[in-house]
Coordinates of C-alpha atoms in Angstrom, one line a residue:
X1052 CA 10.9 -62.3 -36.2
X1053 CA 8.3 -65.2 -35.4
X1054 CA 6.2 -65.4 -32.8
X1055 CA 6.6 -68.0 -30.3
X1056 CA 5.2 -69.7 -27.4
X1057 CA 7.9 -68.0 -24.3
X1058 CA 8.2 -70.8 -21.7
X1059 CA 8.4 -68.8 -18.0
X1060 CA 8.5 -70.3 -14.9
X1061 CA 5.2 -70.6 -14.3
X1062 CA 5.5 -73.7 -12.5
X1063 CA 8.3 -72.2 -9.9
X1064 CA 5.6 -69.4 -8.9
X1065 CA 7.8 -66.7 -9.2
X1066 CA 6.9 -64.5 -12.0
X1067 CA 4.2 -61.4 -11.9
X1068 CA 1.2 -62.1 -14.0
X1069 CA 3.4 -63.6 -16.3
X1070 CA 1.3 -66.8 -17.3
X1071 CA 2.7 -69.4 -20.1
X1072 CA 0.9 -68.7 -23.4
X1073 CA -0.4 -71.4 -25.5
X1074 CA 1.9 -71.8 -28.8
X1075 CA 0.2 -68.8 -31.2
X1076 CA -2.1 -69.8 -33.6
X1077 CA 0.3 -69.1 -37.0
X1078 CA 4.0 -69.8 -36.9
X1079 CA 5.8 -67.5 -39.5
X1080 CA 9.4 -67.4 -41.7
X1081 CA 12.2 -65.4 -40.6
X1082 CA 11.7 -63.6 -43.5
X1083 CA 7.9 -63.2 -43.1
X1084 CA 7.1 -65.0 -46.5
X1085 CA 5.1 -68.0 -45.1
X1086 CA 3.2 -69.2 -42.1
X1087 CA 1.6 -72.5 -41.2
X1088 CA -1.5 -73.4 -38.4
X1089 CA -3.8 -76.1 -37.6
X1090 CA -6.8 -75.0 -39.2
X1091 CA -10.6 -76.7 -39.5
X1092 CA -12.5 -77.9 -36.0
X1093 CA -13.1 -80.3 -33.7
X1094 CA -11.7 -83.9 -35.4
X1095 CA -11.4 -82.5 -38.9
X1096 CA -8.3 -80.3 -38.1
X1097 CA -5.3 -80.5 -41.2
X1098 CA -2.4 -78.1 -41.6
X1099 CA -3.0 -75.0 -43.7
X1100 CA -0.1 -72.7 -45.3
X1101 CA -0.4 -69.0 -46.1
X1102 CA 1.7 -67.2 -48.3
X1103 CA 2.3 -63.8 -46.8
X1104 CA 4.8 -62.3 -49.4
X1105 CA 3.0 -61.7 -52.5
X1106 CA 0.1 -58.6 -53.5
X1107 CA -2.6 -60.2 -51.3
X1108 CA -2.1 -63.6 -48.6
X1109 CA -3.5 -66.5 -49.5
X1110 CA -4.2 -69.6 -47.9
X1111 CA -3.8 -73.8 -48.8
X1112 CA -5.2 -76.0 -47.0
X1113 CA -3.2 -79.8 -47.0
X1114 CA -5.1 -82.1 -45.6
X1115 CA -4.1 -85.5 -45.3
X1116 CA -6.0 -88.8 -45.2
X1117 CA -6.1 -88.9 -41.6
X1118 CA -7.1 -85.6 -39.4
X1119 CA -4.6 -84.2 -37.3
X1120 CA -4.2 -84.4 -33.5
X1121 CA -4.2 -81.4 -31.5
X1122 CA -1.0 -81.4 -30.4
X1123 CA 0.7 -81.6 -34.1
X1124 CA 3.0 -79.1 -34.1
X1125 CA 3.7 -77.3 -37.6
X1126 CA 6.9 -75.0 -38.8
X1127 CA 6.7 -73.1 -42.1
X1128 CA 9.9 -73.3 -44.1
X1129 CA 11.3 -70.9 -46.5
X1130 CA 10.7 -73.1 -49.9
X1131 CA 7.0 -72.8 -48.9
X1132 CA 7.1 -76.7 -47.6
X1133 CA 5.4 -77.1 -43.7
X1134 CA 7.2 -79.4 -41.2
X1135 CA 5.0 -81.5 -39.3
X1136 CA 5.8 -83.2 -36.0
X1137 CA 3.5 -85.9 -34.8
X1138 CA 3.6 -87.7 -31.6
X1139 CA 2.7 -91.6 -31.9
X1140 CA 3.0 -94.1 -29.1
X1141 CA 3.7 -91.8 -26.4
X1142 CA 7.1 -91.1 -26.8
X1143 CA 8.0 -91.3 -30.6
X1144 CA 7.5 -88.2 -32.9
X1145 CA 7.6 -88.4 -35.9
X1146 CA 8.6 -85.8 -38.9
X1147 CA 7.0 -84.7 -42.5
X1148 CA 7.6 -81.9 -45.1
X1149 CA 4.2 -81.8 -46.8
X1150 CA 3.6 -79.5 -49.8
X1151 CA 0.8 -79.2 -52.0
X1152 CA 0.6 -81.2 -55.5
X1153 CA -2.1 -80.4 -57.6
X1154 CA -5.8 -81.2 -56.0
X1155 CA -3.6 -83.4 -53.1
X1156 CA -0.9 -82.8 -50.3
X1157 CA 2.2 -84.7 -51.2
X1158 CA 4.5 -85.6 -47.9
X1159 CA 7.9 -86.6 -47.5
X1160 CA 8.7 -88.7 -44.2
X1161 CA 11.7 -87.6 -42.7
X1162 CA 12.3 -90.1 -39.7
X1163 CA 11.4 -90.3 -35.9
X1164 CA 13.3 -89.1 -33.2
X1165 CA 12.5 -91.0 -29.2
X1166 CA 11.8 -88.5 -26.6
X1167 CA 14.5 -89.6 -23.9
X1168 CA 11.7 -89.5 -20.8
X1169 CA 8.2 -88.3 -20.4
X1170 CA 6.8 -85.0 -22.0
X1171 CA 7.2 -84.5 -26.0
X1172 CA 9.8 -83.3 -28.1
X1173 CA 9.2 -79.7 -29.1
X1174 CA 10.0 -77.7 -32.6
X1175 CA 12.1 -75.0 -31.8
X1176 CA 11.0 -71.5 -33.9
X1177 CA 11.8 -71.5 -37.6
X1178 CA 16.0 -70.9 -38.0
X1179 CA 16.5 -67.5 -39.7
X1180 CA 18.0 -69.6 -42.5
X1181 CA 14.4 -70.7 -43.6
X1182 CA 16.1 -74.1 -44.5
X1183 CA 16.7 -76.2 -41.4
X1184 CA 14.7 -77.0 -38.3
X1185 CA 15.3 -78.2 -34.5
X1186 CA 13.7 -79.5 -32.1
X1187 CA 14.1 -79.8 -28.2
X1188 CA 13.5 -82.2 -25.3
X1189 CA 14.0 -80.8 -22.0
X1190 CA 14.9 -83.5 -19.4
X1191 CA 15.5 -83.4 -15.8
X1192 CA 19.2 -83.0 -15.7
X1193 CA 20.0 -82.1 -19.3
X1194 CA 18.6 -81.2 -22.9
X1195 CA 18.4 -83.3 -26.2
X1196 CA 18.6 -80.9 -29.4
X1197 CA 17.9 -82.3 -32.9
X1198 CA 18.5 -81.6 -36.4
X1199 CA 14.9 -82.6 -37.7
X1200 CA 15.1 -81.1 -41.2
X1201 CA 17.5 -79.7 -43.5
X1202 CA 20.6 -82.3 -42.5
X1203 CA 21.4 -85.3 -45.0
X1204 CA 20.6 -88.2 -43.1
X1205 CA 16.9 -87.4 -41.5
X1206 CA 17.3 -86.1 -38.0
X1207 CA 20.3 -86.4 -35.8
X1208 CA 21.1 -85.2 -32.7
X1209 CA 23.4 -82.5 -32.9
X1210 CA 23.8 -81.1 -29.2
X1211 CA 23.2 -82.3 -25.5
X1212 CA 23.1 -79.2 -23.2
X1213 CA 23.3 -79.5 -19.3
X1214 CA 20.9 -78.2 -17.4
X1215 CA 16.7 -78.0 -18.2
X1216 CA 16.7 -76.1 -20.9
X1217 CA 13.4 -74.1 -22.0
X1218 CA 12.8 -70.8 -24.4
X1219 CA 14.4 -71.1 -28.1
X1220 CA 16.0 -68.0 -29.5
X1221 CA 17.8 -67.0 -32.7
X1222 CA 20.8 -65.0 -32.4
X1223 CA 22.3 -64.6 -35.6
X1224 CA 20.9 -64.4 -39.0
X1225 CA 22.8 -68.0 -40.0
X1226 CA 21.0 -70.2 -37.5
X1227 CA 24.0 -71.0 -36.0
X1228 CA 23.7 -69.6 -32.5
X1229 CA 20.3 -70.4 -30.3
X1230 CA 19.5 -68.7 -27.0
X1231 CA 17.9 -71.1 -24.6
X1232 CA 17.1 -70.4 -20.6
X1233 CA 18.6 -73.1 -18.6
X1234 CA 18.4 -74.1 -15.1
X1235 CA 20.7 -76.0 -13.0
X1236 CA 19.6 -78.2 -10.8
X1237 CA 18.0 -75.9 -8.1
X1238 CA 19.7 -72.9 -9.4
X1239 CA 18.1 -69.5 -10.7
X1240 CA 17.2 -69.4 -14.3
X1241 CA 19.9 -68.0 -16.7
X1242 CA 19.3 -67.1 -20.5
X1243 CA 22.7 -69.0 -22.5
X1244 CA 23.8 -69.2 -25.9
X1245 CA 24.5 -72.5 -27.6
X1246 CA 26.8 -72.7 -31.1
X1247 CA 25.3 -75.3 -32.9
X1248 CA 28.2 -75.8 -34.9
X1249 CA 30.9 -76.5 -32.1
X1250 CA 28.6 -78.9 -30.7
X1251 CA 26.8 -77.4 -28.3
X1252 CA 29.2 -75.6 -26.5
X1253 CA 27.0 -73.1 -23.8
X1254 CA 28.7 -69.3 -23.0
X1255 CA 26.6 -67.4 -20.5
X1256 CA 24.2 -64.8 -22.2
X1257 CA 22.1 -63.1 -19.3
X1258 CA 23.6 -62.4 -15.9
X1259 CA 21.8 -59.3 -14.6
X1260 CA 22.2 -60.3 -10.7
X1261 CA 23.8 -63.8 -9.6
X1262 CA 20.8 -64.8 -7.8
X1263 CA 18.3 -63.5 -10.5
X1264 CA 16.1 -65.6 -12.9
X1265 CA 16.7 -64.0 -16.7
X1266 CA 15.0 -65.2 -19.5
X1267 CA 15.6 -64.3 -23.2
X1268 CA 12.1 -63.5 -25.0
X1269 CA 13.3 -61.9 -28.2
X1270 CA 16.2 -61.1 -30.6
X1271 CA 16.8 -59.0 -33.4
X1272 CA 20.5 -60.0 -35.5
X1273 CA 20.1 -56.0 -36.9
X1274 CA 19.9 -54.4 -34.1
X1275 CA 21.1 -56.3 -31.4
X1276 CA 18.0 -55.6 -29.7
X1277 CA 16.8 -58.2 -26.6
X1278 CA 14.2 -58.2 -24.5
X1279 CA 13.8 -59.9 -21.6
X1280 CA 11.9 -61.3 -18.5
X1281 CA 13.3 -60.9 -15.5
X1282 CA 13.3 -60.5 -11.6
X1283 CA 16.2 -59.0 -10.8
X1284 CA 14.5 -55.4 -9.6
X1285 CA 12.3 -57.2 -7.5
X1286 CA 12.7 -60.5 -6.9
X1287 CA 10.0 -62.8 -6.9
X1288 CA 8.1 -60.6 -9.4
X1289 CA 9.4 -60.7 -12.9
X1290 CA 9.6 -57.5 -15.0
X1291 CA 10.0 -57.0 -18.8
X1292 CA 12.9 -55.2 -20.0
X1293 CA 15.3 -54.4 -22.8
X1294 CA 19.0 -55.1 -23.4
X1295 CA 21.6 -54.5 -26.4
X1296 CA 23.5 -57.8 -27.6
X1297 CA 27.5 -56.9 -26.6
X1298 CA 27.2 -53.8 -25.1
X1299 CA 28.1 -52.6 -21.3
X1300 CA 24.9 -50.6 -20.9
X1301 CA 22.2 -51.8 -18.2
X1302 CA 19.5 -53.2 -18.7
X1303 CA 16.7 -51.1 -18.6
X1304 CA 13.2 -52.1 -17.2
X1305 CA 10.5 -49.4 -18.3
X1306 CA 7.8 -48.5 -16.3
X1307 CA 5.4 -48.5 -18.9
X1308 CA 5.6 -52.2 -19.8
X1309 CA 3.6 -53.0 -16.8
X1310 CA 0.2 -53.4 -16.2
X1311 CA -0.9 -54.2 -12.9
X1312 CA -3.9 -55.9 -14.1
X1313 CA -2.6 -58.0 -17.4
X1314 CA -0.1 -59.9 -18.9
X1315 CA 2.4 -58.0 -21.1
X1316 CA 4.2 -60.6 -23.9
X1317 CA 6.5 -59.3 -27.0
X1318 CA 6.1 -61.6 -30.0
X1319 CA 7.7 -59.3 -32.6
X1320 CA 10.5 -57.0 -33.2
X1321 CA 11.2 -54.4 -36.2
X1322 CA 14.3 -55.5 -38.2
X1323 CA 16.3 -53.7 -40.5
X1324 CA 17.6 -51.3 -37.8
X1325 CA 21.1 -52.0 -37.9
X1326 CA 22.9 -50.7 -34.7
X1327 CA 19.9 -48.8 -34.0
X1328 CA 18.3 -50.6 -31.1
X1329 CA 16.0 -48.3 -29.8
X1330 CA 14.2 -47.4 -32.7
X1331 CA 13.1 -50.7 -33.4
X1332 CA 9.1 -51.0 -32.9
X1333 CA 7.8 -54.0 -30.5
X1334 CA 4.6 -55.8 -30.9
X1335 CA 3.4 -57.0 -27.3
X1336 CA 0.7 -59.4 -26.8
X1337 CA -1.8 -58.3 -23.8
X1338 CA -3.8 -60.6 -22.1
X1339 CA -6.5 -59.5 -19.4
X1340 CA -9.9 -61.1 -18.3
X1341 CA -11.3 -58.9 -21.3
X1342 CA -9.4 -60.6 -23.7
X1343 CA -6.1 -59.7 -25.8
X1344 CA -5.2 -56.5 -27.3
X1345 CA -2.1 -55.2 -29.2
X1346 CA 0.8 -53.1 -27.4
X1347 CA 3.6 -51.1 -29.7
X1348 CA 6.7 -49.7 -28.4
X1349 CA 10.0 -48.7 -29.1
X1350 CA 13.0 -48.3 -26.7
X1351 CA 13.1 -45.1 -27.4
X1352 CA 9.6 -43.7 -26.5
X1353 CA 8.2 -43.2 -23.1
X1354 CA 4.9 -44.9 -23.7
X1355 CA 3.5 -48.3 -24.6
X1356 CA 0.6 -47.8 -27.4
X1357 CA -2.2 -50.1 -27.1
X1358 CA -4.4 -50.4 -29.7
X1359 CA -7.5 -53.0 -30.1
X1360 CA -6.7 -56.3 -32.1
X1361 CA -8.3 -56.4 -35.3
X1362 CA -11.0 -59.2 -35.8
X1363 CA -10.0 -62.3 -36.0
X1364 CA -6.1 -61.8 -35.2
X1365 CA -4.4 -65.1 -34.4
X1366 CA -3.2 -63.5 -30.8
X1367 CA 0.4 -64.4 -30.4
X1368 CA 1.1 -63.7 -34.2
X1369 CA 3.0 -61.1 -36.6
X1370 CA 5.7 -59.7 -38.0
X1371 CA 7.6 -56.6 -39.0
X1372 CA 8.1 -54.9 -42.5
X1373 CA 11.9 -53.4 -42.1
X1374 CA 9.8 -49.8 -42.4
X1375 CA 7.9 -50.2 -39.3
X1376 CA 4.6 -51.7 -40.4
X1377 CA 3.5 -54.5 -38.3
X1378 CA 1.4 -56.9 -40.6
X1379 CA -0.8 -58.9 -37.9
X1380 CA -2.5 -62.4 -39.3
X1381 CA -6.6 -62.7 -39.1
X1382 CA -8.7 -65.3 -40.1
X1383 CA -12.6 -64.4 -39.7
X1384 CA -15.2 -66.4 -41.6
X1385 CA -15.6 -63.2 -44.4
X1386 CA -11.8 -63.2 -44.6
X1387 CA -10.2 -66.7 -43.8
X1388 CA -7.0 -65.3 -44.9
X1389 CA -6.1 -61.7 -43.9
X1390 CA -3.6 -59.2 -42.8
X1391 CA -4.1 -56.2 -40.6
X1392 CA -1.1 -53.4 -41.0
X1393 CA 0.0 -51.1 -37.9
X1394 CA 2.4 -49.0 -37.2
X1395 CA 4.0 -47.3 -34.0
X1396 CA 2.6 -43.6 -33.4
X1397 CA 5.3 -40.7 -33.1
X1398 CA 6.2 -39.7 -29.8
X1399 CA 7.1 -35.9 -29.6
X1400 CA 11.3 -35.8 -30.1
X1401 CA 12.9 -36.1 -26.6
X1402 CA 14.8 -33.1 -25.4
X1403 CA 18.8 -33.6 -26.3
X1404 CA 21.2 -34.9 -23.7
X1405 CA 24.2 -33.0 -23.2
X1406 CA 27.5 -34.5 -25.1
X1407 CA 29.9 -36.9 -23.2
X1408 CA 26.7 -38.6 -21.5
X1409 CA 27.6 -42.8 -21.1
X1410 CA 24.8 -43.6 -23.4
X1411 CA 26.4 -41.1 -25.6
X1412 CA 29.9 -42.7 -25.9
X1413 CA 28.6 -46.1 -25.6
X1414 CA 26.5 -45.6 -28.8
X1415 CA 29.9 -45.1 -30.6
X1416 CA 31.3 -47.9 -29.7
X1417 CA 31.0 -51.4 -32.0
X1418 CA 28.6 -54.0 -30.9
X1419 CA 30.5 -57.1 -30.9
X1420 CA 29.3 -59.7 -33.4
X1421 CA 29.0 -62.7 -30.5
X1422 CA 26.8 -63.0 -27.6
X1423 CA 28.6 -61.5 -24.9
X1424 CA 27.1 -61.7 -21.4
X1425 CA 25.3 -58.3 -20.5
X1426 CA 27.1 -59.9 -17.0
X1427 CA 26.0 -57.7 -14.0
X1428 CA 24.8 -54.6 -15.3
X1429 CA 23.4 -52.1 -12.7
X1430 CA 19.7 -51.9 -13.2
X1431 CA 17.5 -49.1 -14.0
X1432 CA 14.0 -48.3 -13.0
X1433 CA 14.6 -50.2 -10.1
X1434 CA 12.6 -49.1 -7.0
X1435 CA 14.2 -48.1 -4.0
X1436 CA 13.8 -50.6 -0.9
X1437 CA 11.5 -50.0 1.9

């Protein structure tokens, strides 16, 4: 699972210490084998590729003959190549697969796509597929996705969703379905998932209340496993919890995942745990006005563990072995290239619920293979009024 940067409402001021993070500093594989960043300083900056995968990571630089701008935004594919999307004349964005060749950086231009209005196009996280990758504008009244690598014929557009459409999450190991949260004119925000390959066709994902803003963070295809932002227990303050893809079970907001004085964002879940949602482990970001730290959690435990970042992590950044090590990226100037492992500590073995409980009979059922809307689920942990 990749890390991302989770577009919140930030600008509808109705969220709980839940400000927008900037994209994190490495974008990683599905599968975990590569990872891409804007490295070097100031007006020297060039796009660097780590290899994750092999005894020890390593790092190559591909510069070009021109720096990079800031706002270049980079996607490590799974053939090792790095897509880069550059803005030029303000609304054009242009796409390259660059590679290394020897003592150089070969590139192969892909095409342009127009942003539609004002704002940039944005790369969507790397499609579990490791092959293809999208991109999104968000417009006013609708969104523009593209096929910007991978297709035949450089990019083409290959949905328009109604609705202003932020987030970007896998749902399936195939790339074919993509989670997005869409609003609706002045409507509450509602997590949907698209099929790429009917054209775009929308089925609700997240309902939890009718007048509730829901937001899909994460996905695991294993598992089933979501979590999600939302402020359904008490609106106008948005609360991080945990949902299973097709099943009739609420939602569940722990306590535990909130800190009154810091900002708690997953960026990675444990895969491999197939129909075993809660024993997945979850890396959280934290953010306070000390700086960031790591959280780990699984459903299943009572407690978030935090646990200080190792130097030089790229905050924002990691991912999962499928046996519960979380391998975290660091770049210091000893150790450029770097990874720091973690895992989840044991929680004592909760005491046994007595047979014929709903979670119980629910856990025997199949989860369904499609997104199905969790719809309106009663809600747990939610505080009484008054």
């Amino acid at each position: 699972m990749t890390a991302c940067a989770i577009e919140t409402a930030a600008e509808d001021g109705d969220h709980e210490r839940t400000a927008v993070h900037p994209p994190a500093g490495l974008a990683i594989t599905a599968n975990g084998a590569y990872a891409a960043r804007l490295a070097g300083a100031g007006d020297a900056l060039y796009a660097e590729r780590w290899t994750l995968d092999g005894p020890e990571p390593y790092a190559v630089p591909l510069p070009m003959d021109q720096p990079e701008e800031p706002d270049t935004q980079l996607l490590p594919l799974a053939d090792g190549r790095v897509l880069v999307c550059r803005r030029v004349d303000g609304r054009r964005h242009t796409f390259s697969l660059l590679y290394p060749t020897g003592p150089g950086t070969g590139e192969l231009r892909l095409g342009a796509v127009e942003a539609p209005g004002p704002g940039r196009v944005e790369l969507l996280p790397p499609s579990p597929d490791g092959i293809c990758a999208y991109a999104r504008y968000a417009g006013p009244e609708s969104t523009t996705l593209w096929l910007v690598a991978g297709g035949a014929f450089g990019p083409e557009r290959v949905a328009e969703v109604p609705g202003h459409c932020g987030g970007g999450v896998w749902l399936d190991r195939t790339g074919r379905m993509l989670a997005l949260d869409r609003r609706l004119g002045d409507g509450p925000v509602k997590a949907v998932a698209v099929d790429l390959e009917r054209g775009g066709e929308v089925s609700p994902l997240l309902q939890i209340t009718e007048t509730s803003n829901d937001r899909l963070l994460l996905a695991d295809p294993d598992s089933g496993l979501l979590l999600i932002r939302s402020d359904a227990p008490s609106p106008g303050h948005e609360r991080l919890g945990w949902g299973v893809l097709g099943s009739l079970l609420p939602v569940r907001f722990p306590e535990c995942l909130r800190l009154d004085d810091a900002a708690v964002t997953p960026f990675a879940i444990q895969p491999g745990q197939v129909l075993m949602p809660e024993s997945c482990g979850v890396a959280l970001r934290i953010d306070a006005a000390a700086g960031s730290w790591v959280g780990l959690w699984r459903p299943s435990g009572r407690r978030m563990h935090q646990v200080a970042a190792p130097p030089g992590w790229l905050a924002g950044s990691g991912t999962w072995s499928p046996e519960g090590v979380l391998r975290l990226p660091c770049s210091t100037e000893e150790l450029p290239c770097a990874l720091a492992g973690l895992t989840v500590p044991e929680e004592p073995e909760p005491e046994a619920e007595a047979p014929g409980t709903a979670e119980a009979a629910a856990a025997e059922q199949p989860r369904a293979c499609r997104p199905v809307p969790l719809q309106q689920a009663p809600l747990t942990d939610r505080k009484p009024a008054g």
